[in-house]
Short mmCIF file of C-alpha atoms in Angstrom, two decimals:
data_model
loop_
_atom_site.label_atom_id
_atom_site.label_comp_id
_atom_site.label_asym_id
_atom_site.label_seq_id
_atom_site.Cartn_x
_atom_site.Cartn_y
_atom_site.Cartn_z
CA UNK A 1 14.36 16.58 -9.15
CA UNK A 2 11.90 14.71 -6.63
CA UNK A 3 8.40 13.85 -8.26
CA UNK A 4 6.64 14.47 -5.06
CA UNK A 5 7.40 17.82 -2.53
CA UNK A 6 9.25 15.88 0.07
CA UNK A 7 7.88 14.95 3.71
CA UNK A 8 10.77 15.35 6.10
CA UNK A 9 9.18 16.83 8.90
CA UNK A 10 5.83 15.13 10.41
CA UNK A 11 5.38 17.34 13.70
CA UNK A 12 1.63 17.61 13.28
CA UNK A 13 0.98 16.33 9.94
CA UNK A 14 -2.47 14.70 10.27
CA UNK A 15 -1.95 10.67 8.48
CA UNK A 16 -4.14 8.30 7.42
CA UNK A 17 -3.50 4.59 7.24
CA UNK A 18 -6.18 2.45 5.97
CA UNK A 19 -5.10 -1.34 6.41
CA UNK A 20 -2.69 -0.67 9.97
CA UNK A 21 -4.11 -3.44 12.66
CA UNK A 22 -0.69 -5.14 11.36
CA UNK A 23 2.12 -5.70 9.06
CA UNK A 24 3.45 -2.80 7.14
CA UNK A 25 0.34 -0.45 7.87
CA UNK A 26 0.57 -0.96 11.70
CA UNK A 27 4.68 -0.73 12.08
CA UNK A 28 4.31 2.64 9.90
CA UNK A 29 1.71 3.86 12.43
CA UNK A 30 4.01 3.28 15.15
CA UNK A 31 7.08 5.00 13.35
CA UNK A 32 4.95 7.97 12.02
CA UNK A 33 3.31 8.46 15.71
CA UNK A 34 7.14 8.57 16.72
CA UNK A 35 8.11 11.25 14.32
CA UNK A 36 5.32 13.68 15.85
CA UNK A 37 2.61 12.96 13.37
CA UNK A 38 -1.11 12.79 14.44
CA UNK A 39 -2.01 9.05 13.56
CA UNK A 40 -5.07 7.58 12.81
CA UNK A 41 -5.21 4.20 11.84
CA UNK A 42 -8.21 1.79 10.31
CA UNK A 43 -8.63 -1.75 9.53
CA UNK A 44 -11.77 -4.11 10.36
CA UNK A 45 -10.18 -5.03 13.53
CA UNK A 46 -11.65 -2.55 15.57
CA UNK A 47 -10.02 -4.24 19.31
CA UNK A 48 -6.45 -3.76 17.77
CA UNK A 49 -7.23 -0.43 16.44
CA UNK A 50 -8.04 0.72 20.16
CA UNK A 51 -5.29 -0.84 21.62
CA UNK A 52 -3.25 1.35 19.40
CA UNK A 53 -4.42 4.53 20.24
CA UNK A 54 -4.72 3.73 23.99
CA UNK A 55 -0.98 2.88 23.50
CA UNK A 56 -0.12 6.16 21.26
CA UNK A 57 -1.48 8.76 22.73
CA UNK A 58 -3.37 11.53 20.52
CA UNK A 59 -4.04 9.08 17.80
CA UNK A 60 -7.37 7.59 16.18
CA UNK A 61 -8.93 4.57 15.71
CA UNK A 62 -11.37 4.66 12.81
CA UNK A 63 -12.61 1.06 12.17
CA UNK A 64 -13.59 0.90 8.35
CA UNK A 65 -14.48 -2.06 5.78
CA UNK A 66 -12.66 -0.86 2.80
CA UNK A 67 -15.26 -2.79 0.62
CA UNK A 68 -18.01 -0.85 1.78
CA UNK A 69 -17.98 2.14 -0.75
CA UNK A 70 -20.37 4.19 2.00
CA UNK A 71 -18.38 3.11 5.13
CA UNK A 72 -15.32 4.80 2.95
CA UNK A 73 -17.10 8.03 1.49
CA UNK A 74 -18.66 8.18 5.66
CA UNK A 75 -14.97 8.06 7.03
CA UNK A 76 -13.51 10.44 4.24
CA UNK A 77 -16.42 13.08 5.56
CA UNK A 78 -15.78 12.24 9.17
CA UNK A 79 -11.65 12.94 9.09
CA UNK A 80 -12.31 15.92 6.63
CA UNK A 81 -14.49 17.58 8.95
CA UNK A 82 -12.28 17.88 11.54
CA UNK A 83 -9.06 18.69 9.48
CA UNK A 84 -7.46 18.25 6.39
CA UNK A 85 -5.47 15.05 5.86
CA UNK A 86 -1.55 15.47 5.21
CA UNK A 87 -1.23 11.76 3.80
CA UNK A 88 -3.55 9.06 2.73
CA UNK A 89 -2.03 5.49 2.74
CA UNK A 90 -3.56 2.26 1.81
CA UNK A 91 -1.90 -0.56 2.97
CA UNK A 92 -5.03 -2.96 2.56
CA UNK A 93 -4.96 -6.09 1.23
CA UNK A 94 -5.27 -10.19 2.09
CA UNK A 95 -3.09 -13.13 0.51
CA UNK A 96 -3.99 -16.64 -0.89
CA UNK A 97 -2.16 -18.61 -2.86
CA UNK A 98 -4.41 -20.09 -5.39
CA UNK A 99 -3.73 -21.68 -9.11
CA UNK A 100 -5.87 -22.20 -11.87
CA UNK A 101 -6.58 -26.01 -11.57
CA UNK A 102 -8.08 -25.45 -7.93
CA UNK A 103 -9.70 -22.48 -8.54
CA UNK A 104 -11.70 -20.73 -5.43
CA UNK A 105 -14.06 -17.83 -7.50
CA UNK A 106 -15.22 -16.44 -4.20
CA UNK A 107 -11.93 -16.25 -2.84
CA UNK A 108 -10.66 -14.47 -5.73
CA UNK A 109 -12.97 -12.06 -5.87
CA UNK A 110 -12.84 -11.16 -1.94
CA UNK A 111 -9.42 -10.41 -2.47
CA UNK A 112 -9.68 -8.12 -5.39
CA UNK A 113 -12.72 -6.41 -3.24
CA UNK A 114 -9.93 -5.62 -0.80
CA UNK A 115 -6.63 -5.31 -3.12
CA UNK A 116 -8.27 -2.85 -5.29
CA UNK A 117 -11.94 -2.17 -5.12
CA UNK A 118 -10.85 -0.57 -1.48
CA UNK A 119 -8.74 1.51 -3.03
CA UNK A 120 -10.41 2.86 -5.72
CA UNK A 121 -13.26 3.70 -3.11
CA UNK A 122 -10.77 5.44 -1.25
CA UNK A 123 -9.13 7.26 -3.95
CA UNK A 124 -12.48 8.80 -5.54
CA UNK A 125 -13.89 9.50 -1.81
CA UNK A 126 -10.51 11.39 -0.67
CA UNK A 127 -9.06 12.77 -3.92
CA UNK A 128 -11.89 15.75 -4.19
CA UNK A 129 -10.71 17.15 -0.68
CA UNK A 130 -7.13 16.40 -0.88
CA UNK A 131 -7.13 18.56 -4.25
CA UNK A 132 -9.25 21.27 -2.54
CA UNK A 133 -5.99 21.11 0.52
CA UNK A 134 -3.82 21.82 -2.33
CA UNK A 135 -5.49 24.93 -4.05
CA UNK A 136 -5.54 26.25 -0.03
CA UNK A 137 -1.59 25.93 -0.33
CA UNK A 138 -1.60 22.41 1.69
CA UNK A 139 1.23 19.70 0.07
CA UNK A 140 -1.28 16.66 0.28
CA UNK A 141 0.15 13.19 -0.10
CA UNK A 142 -1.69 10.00 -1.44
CA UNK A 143 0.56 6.50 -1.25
CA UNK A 144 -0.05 3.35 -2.49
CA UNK A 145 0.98 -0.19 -1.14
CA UNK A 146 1.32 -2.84 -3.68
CA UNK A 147 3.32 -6.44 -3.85
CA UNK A 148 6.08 -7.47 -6.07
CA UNK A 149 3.35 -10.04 -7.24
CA UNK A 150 1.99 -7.26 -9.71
CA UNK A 151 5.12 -6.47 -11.16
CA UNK A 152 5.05 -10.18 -13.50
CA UNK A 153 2.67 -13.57 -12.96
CA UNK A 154 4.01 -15.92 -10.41
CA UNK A 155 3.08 -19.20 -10.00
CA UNK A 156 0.10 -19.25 -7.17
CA UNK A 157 -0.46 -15.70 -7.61
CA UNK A 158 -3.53 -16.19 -9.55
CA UNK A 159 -5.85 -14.69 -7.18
CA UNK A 160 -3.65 -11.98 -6.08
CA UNK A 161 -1.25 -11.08 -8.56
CA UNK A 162 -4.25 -9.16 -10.81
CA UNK A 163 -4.95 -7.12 -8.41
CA UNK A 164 -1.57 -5.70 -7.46
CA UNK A 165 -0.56 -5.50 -11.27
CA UNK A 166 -3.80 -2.95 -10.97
CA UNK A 167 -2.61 -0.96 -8.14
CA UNK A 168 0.82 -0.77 -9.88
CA UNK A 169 -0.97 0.71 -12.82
CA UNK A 170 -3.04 2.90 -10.86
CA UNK A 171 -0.15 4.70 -9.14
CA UNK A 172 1.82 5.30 -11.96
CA UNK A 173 -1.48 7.24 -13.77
CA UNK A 174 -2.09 9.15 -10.61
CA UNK A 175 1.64 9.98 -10.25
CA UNK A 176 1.44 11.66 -13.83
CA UNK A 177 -2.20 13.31 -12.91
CA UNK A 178 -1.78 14.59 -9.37
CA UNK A 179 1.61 15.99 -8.68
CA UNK A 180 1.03 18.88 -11.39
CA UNK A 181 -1.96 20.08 -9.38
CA UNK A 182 -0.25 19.63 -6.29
CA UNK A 183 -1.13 16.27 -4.32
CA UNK A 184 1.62 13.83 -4.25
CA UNK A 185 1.39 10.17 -5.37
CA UNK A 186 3.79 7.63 -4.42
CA UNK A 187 3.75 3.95 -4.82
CA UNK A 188 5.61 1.18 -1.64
CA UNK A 189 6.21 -2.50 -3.22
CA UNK A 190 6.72 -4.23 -0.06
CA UNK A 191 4.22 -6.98 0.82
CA UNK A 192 4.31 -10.60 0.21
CA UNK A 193 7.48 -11.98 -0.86
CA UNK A 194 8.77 -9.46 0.72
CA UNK A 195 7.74 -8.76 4.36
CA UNK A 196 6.77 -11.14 7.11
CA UNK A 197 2.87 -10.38 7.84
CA UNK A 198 0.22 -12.59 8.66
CA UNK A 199 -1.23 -12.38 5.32
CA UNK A 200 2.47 -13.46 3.70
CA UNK A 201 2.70 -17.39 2.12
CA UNK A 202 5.78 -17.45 0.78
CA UNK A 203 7.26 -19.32 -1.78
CA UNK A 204 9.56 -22.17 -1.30
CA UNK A 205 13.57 -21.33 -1.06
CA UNK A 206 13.01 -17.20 -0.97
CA UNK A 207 14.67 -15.64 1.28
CA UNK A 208 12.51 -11.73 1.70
CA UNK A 209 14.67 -8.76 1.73
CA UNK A 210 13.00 -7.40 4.45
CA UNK A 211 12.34 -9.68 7.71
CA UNK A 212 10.44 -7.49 9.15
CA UNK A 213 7.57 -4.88 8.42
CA UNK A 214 9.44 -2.31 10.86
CA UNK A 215 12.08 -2.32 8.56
CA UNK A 216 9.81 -1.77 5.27
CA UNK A 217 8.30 1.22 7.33
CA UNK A 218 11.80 2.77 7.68
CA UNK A 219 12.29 2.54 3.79
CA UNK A 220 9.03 4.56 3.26
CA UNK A 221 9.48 7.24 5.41
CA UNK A 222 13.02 7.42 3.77
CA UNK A 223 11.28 7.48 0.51
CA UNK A 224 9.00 10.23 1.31
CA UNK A 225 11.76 12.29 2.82
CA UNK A 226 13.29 11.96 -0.84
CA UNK A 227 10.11 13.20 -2.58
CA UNK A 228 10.27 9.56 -4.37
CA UNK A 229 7.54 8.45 -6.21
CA UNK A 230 8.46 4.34 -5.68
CA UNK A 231 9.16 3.41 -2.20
CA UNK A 232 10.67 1.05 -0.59
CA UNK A 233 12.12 -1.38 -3.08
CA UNK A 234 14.61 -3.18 -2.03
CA UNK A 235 18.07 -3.47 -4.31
CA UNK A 236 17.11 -7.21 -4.86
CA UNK A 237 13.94 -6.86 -5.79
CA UNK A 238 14.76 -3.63 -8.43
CA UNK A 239 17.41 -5.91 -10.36
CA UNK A 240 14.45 -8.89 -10.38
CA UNK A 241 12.33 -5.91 -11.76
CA UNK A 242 14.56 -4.73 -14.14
CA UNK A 243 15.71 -8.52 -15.58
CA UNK A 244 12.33 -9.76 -15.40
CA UNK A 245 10.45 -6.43 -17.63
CA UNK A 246 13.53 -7.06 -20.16
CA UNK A 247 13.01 -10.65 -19.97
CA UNK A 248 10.92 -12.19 -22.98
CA UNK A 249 8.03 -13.77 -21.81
CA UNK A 250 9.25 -17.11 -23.40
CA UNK A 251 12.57 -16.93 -21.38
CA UNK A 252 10.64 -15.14 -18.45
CA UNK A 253 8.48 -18.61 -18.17
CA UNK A 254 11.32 -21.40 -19.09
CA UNK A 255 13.60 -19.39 -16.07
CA UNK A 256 10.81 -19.66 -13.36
CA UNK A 257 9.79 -23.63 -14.93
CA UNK A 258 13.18 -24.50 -13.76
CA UNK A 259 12.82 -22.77 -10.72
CA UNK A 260 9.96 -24.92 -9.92
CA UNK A 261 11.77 -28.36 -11.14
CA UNK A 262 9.66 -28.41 -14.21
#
């Protein structure tokens, strides 16, 4: 049995993509706008936001600052007021690789204020009205996007890897919390490591699954279509998943030392 009611029709489903002026969150705005759904799209990048719509006709540019809890609770009211929202996705997020003997505090923090703190200002701003769309007989949707970096700690993921572990974790709560009172939760592991985007670093001698963020958007919508709670994960990276949970964290850290030459 799916977790989630599954989305296989979008013909006028109103979506929400918070993080879309590129990688995964734009390429699913242009798949989702091809599938009939009415689009709107926000990032900080306000000039790529408009070039979107002008280039998708009867979508929205809503320029936000995830790390602005008002900016997000402003937004939330804005879209609410003019109609419920089918599906809420954040796809926010920035990369540097950082380890602990050149440590960048600032940096750090700025990207758990977008990883994480974004989305829980999202989550608590939107949640309220898409569990009043569900008790009005609406099948609401709320989706995650999180990197393969939270699944164990990599080496340069100091900064990052936190923060997606978090996301991970918050998912899988809200999967268990949500469905039974009718909003859906679903989690996409795609981003660095995985998928070329311009926030991606990746590590010497991998070779991602997924070239291109187009082809991450594909798996999504295939996911949702399922009524899947995790999305997009590709075969690869579910057997790394699967070996490297079971894995002792002794053998877990000689395996990737030798990885590394060490």
């Amino acid at each position: 049995m799916p977790l989630n009611t599954p989305i296989e029709r979008w013909y006028g489903l109103r979506v929400w993509l918070v993080g879309a002026s590129s990688g995964v969150g734009l390429a699913l705005a242009q798949q989702l706008h091809a599938v009939g759904a009415q689009v709107i799209v926000s990032a900080r990048r306000q000039a790529v936001l408009e070039d979107f719509a002008k280039a998708h006709p009867g979508s929205q540019a809503l320029p936000l600052d995830v790390t602005d809890r008002q900016a997000v609770i402003n937004a939330v009211m804005q879209l609410v007021d003019e109609a419920p929202l089918d599906l809420v996705c954040y796809c926010a997020g920035q990369h540097q690789t950082m380890q602990a003997d050149d440590l960048d505090l600032n940096a750090l923090l700025q990207q758990r204020e977008v990883a994480l703190i974004g989305a829980l200002h999202l989550f608590a701003a939107v949640t309220p009205h898409l569990l009043a769309a569900a008790r009005a007989g609406r099948h609401p949707h709320l989706s995650l996007v999180a990197s393969v970096a939270g699944l164990r700690g990599l080496p340069g993921n100091l900064a990052y890897g936190p923060s997606q572990a978090a996301l991970i974790n918050l998912a899988e709560t809200l999967q268990l919390e949500l469905p039974p009172q009718g909003v859906g939760v679903s989690l996409a592991v795609v981003k660095p490591g995985l998928v070329a985007t311009p926030f991606t670093e990746p590590h010497p001698g991998t070779q991602p699954p997924w070239a291109q963020p187009e082809q991450a958007a594909s798996a999504m919508l295939q996911g949702w279509a399922r009524g899947s709670f995790q999305l997009a994960l590709p075969w690869r990276s579910k057997l790394g998943r699967r070996s490297g949970q079971a894995t002792s964290a002794p053998g877990f850290f000689a395996w990737l030392r030798r990885l590394q030459g060490n």
